Short mmCIF file of C-alpha atoms and ligand atoms in Angstrom, two decimals:
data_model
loop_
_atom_site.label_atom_id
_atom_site.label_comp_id
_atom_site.label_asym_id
_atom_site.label_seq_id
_atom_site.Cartn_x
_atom_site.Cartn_y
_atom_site.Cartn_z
CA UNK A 1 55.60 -33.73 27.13
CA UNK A 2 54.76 -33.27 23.71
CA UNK A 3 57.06 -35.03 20.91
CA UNK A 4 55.88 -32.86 18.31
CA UNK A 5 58.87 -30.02 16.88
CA UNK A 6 57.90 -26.29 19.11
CA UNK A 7 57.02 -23.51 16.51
CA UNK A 8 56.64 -20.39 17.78
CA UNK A 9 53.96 -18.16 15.46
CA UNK A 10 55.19 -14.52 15.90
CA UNK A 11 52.31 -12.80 14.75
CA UNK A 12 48.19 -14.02 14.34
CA UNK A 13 47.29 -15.82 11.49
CA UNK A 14 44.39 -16.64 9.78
CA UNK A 15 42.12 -19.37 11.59
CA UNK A 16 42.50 -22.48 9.38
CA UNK A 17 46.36 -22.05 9.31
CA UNK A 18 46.42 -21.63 13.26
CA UNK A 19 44.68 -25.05 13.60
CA UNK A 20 47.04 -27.23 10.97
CA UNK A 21 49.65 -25.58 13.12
CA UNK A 22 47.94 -26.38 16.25
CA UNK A 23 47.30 -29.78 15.04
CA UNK A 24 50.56 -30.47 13.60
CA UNK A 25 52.87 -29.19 16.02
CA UNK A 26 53.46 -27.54 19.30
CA UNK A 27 52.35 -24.40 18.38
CA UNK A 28 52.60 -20.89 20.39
CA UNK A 29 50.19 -18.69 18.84
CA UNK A 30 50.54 -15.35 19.40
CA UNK A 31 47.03 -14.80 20.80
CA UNK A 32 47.24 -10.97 21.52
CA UNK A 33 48.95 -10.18 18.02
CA UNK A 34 51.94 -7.83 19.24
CA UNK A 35 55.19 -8.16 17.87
CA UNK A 36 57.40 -9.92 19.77
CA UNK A 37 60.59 -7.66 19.09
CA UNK A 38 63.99 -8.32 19.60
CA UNK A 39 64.09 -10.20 23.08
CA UNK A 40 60.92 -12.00 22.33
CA UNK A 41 62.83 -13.17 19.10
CA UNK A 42 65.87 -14.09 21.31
CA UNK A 43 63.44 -16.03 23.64
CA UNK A 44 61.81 -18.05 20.48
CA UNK A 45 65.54 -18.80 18.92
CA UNK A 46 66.46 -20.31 22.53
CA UNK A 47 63.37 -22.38 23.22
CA UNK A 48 61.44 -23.23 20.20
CA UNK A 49 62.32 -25.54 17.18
CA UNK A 50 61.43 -23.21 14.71
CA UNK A 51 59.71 -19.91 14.35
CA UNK A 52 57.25 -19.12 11.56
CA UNK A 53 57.71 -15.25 11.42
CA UNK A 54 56.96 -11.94 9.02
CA UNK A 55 58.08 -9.07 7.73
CA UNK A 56 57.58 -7.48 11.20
CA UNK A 57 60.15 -9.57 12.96
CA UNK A 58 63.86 -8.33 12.55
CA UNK A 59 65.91 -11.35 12.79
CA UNK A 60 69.40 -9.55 12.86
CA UNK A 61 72.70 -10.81 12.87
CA UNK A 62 72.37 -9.81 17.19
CA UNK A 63 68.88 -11.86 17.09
CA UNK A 64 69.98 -14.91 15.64
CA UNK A 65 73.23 -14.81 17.90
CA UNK A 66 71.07 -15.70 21.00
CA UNK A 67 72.65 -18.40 22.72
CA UNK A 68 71.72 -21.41 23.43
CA UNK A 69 69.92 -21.20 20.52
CA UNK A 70 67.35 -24.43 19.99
CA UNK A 71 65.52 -22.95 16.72
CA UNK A 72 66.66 -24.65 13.41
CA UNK A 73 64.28 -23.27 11.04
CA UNK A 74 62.92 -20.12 9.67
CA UNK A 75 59.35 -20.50 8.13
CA UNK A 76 59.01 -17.00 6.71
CA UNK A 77 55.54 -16.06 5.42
CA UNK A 78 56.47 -14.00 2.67
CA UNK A 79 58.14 -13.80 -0.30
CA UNK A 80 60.59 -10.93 0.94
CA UNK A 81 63.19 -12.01 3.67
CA UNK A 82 64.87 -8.65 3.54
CA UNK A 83 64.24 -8.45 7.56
CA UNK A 84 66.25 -11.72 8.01
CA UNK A 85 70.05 -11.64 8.08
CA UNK A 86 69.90 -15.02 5.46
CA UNK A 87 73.76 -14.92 5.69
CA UNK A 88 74.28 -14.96 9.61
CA UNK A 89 71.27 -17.94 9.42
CA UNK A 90 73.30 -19.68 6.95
CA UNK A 91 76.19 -19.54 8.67
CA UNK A 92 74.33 -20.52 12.12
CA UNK A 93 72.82 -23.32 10.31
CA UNK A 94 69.42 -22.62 10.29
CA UNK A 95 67.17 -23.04 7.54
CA UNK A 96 65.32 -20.47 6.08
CA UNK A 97 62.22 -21.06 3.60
CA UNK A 98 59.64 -18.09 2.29
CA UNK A 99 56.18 -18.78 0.39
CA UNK A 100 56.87 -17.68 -3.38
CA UNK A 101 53.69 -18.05 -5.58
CA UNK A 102 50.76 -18.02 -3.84
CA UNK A 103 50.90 -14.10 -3.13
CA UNK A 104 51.80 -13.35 -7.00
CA UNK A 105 48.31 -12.71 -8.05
CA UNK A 106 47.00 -10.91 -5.14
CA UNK A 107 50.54 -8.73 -5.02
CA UNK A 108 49.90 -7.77 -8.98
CA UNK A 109 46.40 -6.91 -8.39
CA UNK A 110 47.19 -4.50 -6.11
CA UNK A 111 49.91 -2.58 -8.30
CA UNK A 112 47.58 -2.29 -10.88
CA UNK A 113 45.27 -0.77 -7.82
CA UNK A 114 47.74 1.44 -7.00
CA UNK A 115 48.52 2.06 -10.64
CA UNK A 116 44.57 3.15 -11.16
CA UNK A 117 44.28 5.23 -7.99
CA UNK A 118 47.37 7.31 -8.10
CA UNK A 119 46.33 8.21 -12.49
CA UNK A 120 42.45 8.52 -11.64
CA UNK A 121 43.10 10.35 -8.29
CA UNK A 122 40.61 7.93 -6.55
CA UNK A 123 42.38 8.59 -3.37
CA UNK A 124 42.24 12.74 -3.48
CA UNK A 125 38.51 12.06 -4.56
CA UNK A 126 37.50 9.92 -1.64
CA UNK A 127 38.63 12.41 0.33
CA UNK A 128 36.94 15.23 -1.16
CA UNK A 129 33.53 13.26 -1.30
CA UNK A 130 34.48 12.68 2.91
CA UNK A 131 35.12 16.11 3.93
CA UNK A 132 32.12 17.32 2.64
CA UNK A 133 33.89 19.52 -0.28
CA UNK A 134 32.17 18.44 -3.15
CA UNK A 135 29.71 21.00 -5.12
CA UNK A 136 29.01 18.75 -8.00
CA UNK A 137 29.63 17.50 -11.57
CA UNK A 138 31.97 19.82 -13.93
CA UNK A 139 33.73 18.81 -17.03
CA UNK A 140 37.22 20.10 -15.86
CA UNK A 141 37.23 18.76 -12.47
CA UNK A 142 39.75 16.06 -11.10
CA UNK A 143 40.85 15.44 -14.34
CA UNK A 144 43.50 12.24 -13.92
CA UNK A 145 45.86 10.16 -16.68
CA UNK A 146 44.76 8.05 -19.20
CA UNK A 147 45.93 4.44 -18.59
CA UNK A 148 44.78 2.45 -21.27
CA UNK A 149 47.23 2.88 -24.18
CA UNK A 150 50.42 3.80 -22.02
CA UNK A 151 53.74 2.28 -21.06
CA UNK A 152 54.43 0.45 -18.07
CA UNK A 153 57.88 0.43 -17.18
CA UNK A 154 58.60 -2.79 -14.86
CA UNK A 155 61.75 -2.89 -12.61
CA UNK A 156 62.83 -6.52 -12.25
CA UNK A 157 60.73 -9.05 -14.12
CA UNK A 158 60.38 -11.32 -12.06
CA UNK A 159 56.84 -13.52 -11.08
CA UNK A 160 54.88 -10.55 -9.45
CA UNK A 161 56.65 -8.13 -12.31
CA UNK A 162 55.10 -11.02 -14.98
CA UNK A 163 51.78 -11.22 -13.49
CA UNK A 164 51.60 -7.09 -13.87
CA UNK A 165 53.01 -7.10 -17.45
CA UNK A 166 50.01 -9.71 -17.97
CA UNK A 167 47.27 -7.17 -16.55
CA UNK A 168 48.83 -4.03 -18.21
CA UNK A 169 49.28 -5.50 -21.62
CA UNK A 170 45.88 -7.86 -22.18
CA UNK A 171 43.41 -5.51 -19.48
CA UNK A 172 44.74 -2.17 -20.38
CA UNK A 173 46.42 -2.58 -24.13
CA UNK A 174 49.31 -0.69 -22.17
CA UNK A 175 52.68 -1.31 -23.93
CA UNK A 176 55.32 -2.80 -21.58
CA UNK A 177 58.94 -2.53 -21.13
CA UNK A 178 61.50 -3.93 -18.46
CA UNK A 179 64.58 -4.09 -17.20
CA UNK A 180 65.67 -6.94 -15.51
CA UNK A 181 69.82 -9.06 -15.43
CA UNK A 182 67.89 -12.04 -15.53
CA UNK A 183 65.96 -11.88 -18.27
CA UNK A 184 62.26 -13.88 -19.07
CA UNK A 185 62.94 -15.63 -22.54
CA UNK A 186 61.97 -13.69 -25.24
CA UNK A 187 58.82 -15.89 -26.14
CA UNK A 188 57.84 -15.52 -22.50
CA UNK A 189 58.15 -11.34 -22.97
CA UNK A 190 56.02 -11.83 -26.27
CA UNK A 191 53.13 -13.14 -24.52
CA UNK A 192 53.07 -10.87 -21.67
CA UNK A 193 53.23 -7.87 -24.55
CA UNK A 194 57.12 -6.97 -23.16
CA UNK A 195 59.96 -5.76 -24.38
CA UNK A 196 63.20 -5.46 -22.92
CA UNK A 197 65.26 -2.27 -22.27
CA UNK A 198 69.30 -2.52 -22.19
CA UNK A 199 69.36 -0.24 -18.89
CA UNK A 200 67.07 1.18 -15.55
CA UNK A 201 67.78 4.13 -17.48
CA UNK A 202 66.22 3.41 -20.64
CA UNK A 203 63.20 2.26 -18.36
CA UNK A 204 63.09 5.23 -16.51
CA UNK A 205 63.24 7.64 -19.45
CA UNK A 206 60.64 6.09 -21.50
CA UNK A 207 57.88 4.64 -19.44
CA UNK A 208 54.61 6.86 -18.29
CA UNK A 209 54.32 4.46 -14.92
CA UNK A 210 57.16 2.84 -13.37
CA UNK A 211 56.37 0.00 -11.30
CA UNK A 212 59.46 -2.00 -8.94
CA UNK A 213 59.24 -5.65 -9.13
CA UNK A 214 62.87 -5.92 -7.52
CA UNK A 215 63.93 -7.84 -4.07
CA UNK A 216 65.48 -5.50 -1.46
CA UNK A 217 69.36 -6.25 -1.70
CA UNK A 218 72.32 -3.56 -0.58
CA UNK A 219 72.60 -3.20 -4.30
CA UNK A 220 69.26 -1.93 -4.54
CA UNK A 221 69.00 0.38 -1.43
CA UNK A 222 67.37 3.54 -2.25
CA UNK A 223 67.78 2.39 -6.61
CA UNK A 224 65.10 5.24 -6.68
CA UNK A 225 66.82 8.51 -5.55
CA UNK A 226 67.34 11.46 -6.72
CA UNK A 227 68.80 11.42 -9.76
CA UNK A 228 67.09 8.30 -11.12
CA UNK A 229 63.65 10.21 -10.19
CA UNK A 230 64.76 13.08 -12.05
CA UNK A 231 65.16 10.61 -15.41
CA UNK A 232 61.45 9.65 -15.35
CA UNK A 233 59.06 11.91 -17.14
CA UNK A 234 57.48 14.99 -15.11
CA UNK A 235 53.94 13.19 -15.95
CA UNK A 236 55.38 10.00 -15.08
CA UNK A 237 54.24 8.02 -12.35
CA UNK A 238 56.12 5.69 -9.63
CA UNK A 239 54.71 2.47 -7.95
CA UNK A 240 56.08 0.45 -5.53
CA UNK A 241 54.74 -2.99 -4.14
CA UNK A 242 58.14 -4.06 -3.27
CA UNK A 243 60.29 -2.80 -0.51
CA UNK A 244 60.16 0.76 1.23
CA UNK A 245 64.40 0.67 1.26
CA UNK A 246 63.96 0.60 -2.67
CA UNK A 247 62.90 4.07 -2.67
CA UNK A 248 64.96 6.95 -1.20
CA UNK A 249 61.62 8.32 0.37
CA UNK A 250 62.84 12.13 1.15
CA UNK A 251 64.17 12.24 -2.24
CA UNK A 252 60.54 11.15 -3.83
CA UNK A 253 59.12 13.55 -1.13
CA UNK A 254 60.89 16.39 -2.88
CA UNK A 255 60.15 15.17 -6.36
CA UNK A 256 56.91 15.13 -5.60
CA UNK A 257 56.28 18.62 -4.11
CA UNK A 258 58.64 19.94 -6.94
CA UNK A 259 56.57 18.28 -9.84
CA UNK A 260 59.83 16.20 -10.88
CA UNK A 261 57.41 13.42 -11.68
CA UNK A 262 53.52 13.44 -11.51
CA UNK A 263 52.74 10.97 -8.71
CA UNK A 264 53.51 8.38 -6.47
CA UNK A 265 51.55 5.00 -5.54
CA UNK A 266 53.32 3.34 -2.21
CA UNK A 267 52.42 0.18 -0.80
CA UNK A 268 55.83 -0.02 0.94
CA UNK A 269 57.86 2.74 3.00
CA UNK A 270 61.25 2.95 4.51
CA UNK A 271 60.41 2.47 8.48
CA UNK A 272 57.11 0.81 8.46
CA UNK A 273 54.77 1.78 9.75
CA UNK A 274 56.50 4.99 10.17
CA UNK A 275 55.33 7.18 6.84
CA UNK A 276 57.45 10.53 6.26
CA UNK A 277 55.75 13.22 7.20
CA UNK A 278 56.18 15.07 3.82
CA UNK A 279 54.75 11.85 2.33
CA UNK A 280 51.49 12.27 4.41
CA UNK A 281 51.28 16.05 3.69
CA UNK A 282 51.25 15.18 -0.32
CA UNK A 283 47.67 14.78 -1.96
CA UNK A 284 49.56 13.34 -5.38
CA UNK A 285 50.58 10.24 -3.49
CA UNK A 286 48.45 7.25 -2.56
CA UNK A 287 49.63 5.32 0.58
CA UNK A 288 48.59 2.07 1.75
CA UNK A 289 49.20 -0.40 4.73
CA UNK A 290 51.68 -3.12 2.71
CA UNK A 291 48.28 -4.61 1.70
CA UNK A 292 49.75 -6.62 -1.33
CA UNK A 293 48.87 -10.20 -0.32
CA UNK A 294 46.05 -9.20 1.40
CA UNK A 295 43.25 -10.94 0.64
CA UNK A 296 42.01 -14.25 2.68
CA UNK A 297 42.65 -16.91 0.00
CA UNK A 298 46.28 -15.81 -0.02
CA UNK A 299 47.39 -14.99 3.59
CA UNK A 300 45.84 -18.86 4.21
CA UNK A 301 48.06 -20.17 0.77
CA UNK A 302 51.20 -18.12 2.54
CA UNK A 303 50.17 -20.01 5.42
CA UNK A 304 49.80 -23.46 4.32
CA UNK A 305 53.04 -22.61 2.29
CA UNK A 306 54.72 -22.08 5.35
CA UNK A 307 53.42 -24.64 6.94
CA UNK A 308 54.87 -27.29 3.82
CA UNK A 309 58.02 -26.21 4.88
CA UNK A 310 57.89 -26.49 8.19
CA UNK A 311 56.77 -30.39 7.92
CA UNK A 312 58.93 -31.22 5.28
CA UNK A 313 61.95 -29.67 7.33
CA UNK A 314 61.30 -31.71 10.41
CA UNK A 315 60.48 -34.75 7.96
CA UNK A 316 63.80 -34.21 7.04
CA UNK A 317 63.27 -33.51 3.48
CA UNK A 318 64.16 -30.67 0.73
CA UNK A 319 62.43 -27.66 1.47
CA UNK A 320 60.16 -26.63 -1.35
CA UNK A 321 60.90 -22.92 -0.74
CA UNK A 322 64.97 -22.79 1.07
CA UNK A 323 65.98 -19.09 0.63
CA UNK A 324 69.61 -20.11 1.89
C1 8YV B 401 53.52 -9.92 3.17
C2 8YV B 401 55.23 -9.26 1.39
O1 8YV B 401 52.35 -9.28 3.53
O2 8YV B 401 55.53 -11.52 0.83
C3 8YV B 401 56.05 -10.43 0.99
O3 8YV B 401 57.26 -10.25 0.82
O4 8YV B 401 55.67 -8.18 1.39
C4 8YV B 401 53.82 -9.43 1.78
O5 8YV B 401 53.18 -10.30 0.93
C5 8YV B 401 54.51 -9.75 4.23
O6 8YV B 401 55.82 -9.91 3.83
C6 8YV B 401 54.20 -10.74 5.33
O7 8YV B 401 55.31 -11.14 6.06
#
C-alpha cells in the first residue's frame, strides 16, 4: 500500500503537473475529464487525503458534511474559491489554499482582450467575415470606440485590477480610476497612472469602460444591477473577468437591448456554462468560455502552485497560499 498522502485531481490537468502529482503522491487523475459532481465530491472527501479541485466543483456546506470524511486539504487551482463554502471547511478543519499570482498576467491580458473586442467590434466582425455577409471596404462601416485616450474605471484594485491599470495607462495612455476599501498606496496608484474615486458611484459615472477586479462575496452579489448599470454612461462599456454572480445578468441583458450602456465584454456568467439566452441573442456583447488564465505557462504555474501547497501541507508546514 502506498504511504504517500491520496489526492484526488477532480478535473484533467496539464501533462507536467499530472506527473509531479503522479510522482509525488497517490494521485487519481481524472482521466476522462467529467466533473465529478456532488457524490463524486462526497466520495473524494471520504476516501482521499486531499482533493486538488476547480471552479467546477461545488464544495457546499452538504459536500463537505460527508461523513467519514478522510480529506484534510483543499488545493484549489484558482484564485477564486467562491464555489467552496471556506467557512463550513474552516469549521470542519480542513485547509483550504488557492494559487494567487501566477494567473495575474494572463487574467489582465485577457480584460484588455475583452476590453479591445467589445470597442472594435472584433467579435460582430468575425462573424460577418464567417457568414459570408461582407461586400467590402466603406468608410462608415463597423465603426467601434476609440480606446486609446479613455478612462478605465477598475472595480477593486486588487493584483489582476493592478496588472490592467498597468496595460491601460502605459499601452493605451488611457486615464485610470478605481474604487477599491483597501486601497494601493498612493505611490503605487502613481505608477500604474491611477487615481482613486471616493465611491462605485463616482466610478461608474465617470469611466468610458468599467472593468470588475472584485472577489465574489454576498456583499457583492449582483454589485452590477440595475440601477448601478443605469449610472454608467450610455457609451460606456462593462467588462467582467471576475465572477458571473457579480453581474445581475438579466438586468445587463436589458441594458443592453435598451442602449442603457454601449456594450458588454463577459468572461464570466451567472450559471456557467449556462449563458442567458438574451445574452446570446445580443451582437453588442462579447462572450467567452472563462478563458482568463488560459494560456499553458499559467494553467502549469496554477498547477505547480497547487501542488506547493499540497506538499507543504502534508510536510506539515505554513501554506504559502491558506484562504482560511
Ligand atoms: C480559473 C479563475 O480558470 O483563478 C480563478 O479564480 O477564475 C480562473 O483562473 C478557474 O478558477 C480554475 O479553477
Amino acid at each position: 500500500m502506498s504511504t504517500r498522502p491520496r489526492v484526488v485531481v477532480t478535473r484533467r490537468l496539464p501533462q507536467p503537473v499530472e506527473e509531479e502529482l503522479s510522482r509525488d503522491f497517490d494521485a487519481r487523475l481524472n482521466r476522462d475529464d467529467q466533473p465529478l459532481g456532488p457524490d463524486g465530491l462526497k466520495e473524494a472527501l471520504q476516501t482521499a487525503d486531499a482533493l486538488l479541485c476547480t471552479v467546477t466543483d461545488r464544495l457546499t456546506a452538504e459536500v463537505l458534511g460527508a461523513e467519514p470524511r478522510r480529506a484534510r486539504m483543499l488545493a484549489n487551482f484558482g484564485v477564486g474559491f467562491n464555489h467552496i463554502d471556506v467557512q463550513t471547511a474552516k469549521h470542519l478543519g480542513l485547509a483550504v489554499s488557492n494559487t494567487p499570482d501566477v494567473l495575474t498576467e494572463a487574467t489582465a491580458d485577457l480584460a484588455i482582450t475583452l476590453l479591445l473586442m467589445v470597442s472594435r467590434r472584433t467579435g460582430e466582425g468575425e462573424r460577418h467575415v464567417r457568414s459570408g455577409s461582407w461586400t467590402g471596404w466603406r468608410p462608415t462601416h463597423m465603426l467601434g470606440s476609440q480606446v486609446s485616450g479613455k478612462v478605465l474605471g477598475l472595480v477593486g484594485m486588487g493584483r489582476i485590477a493592478r496588472a490592467v491599470a498597468r496595460r491601460a495607462h502605459h499601452g493605451f495612455g488611457m486615464r485610470v480610476i478605481f474604487h477599491d476599501p483597501y486601497p494601493p498606496s498612493p505611490a503605487e496608484a502613481a505608477s500604474l497612472g491611477a487615481e482613486p474615486r471616493a465611491s462605485l458611484d463616482h466610478v461608474l459615472e465617470e469611466a468610458d469602460f468599467v472593468s470588475l477586479h472584485c472577489p465574489a462575496t454576498p456583499e457583492t452579489r449582483h454589485l452590477m444591477n440595475r440601477e448601478r448599470l443605469g449610472r454608467m454612461q450610455r457609451s460606456s462599456f462593462l467588462i467582467n473577468t471576475a465572477r458571473g454572480d457579480v453581474v445581475d445578468e438579466a438586468a445587463l441583458a436589458e441594458a443592453l437591448s435598451e442602449g442603457t450602456i454601449a456594450g458588454a465584454a463577459l468572461d464570466v456568467f451567472e450559471k456557467e456554462p449556462q449563458v442567458s439566452p438574451q445574452l446570446l441573442s445580443l451582437e453588442n456583447v462579447v462572450l467567452l468560455p472563462h478563458l482568463g488564465s488560459a494560456t499553458h505557462e499559467t494553467r502549469i504555474a496554477m498547477g505547480m502552485r497547487a501542488l506547493e501547497n499540497l506538499r507543504l501541507f502534508f510536510r506539515g508546514a505554513p501554506l504559502r497560499d491558506p484562504v482560511t
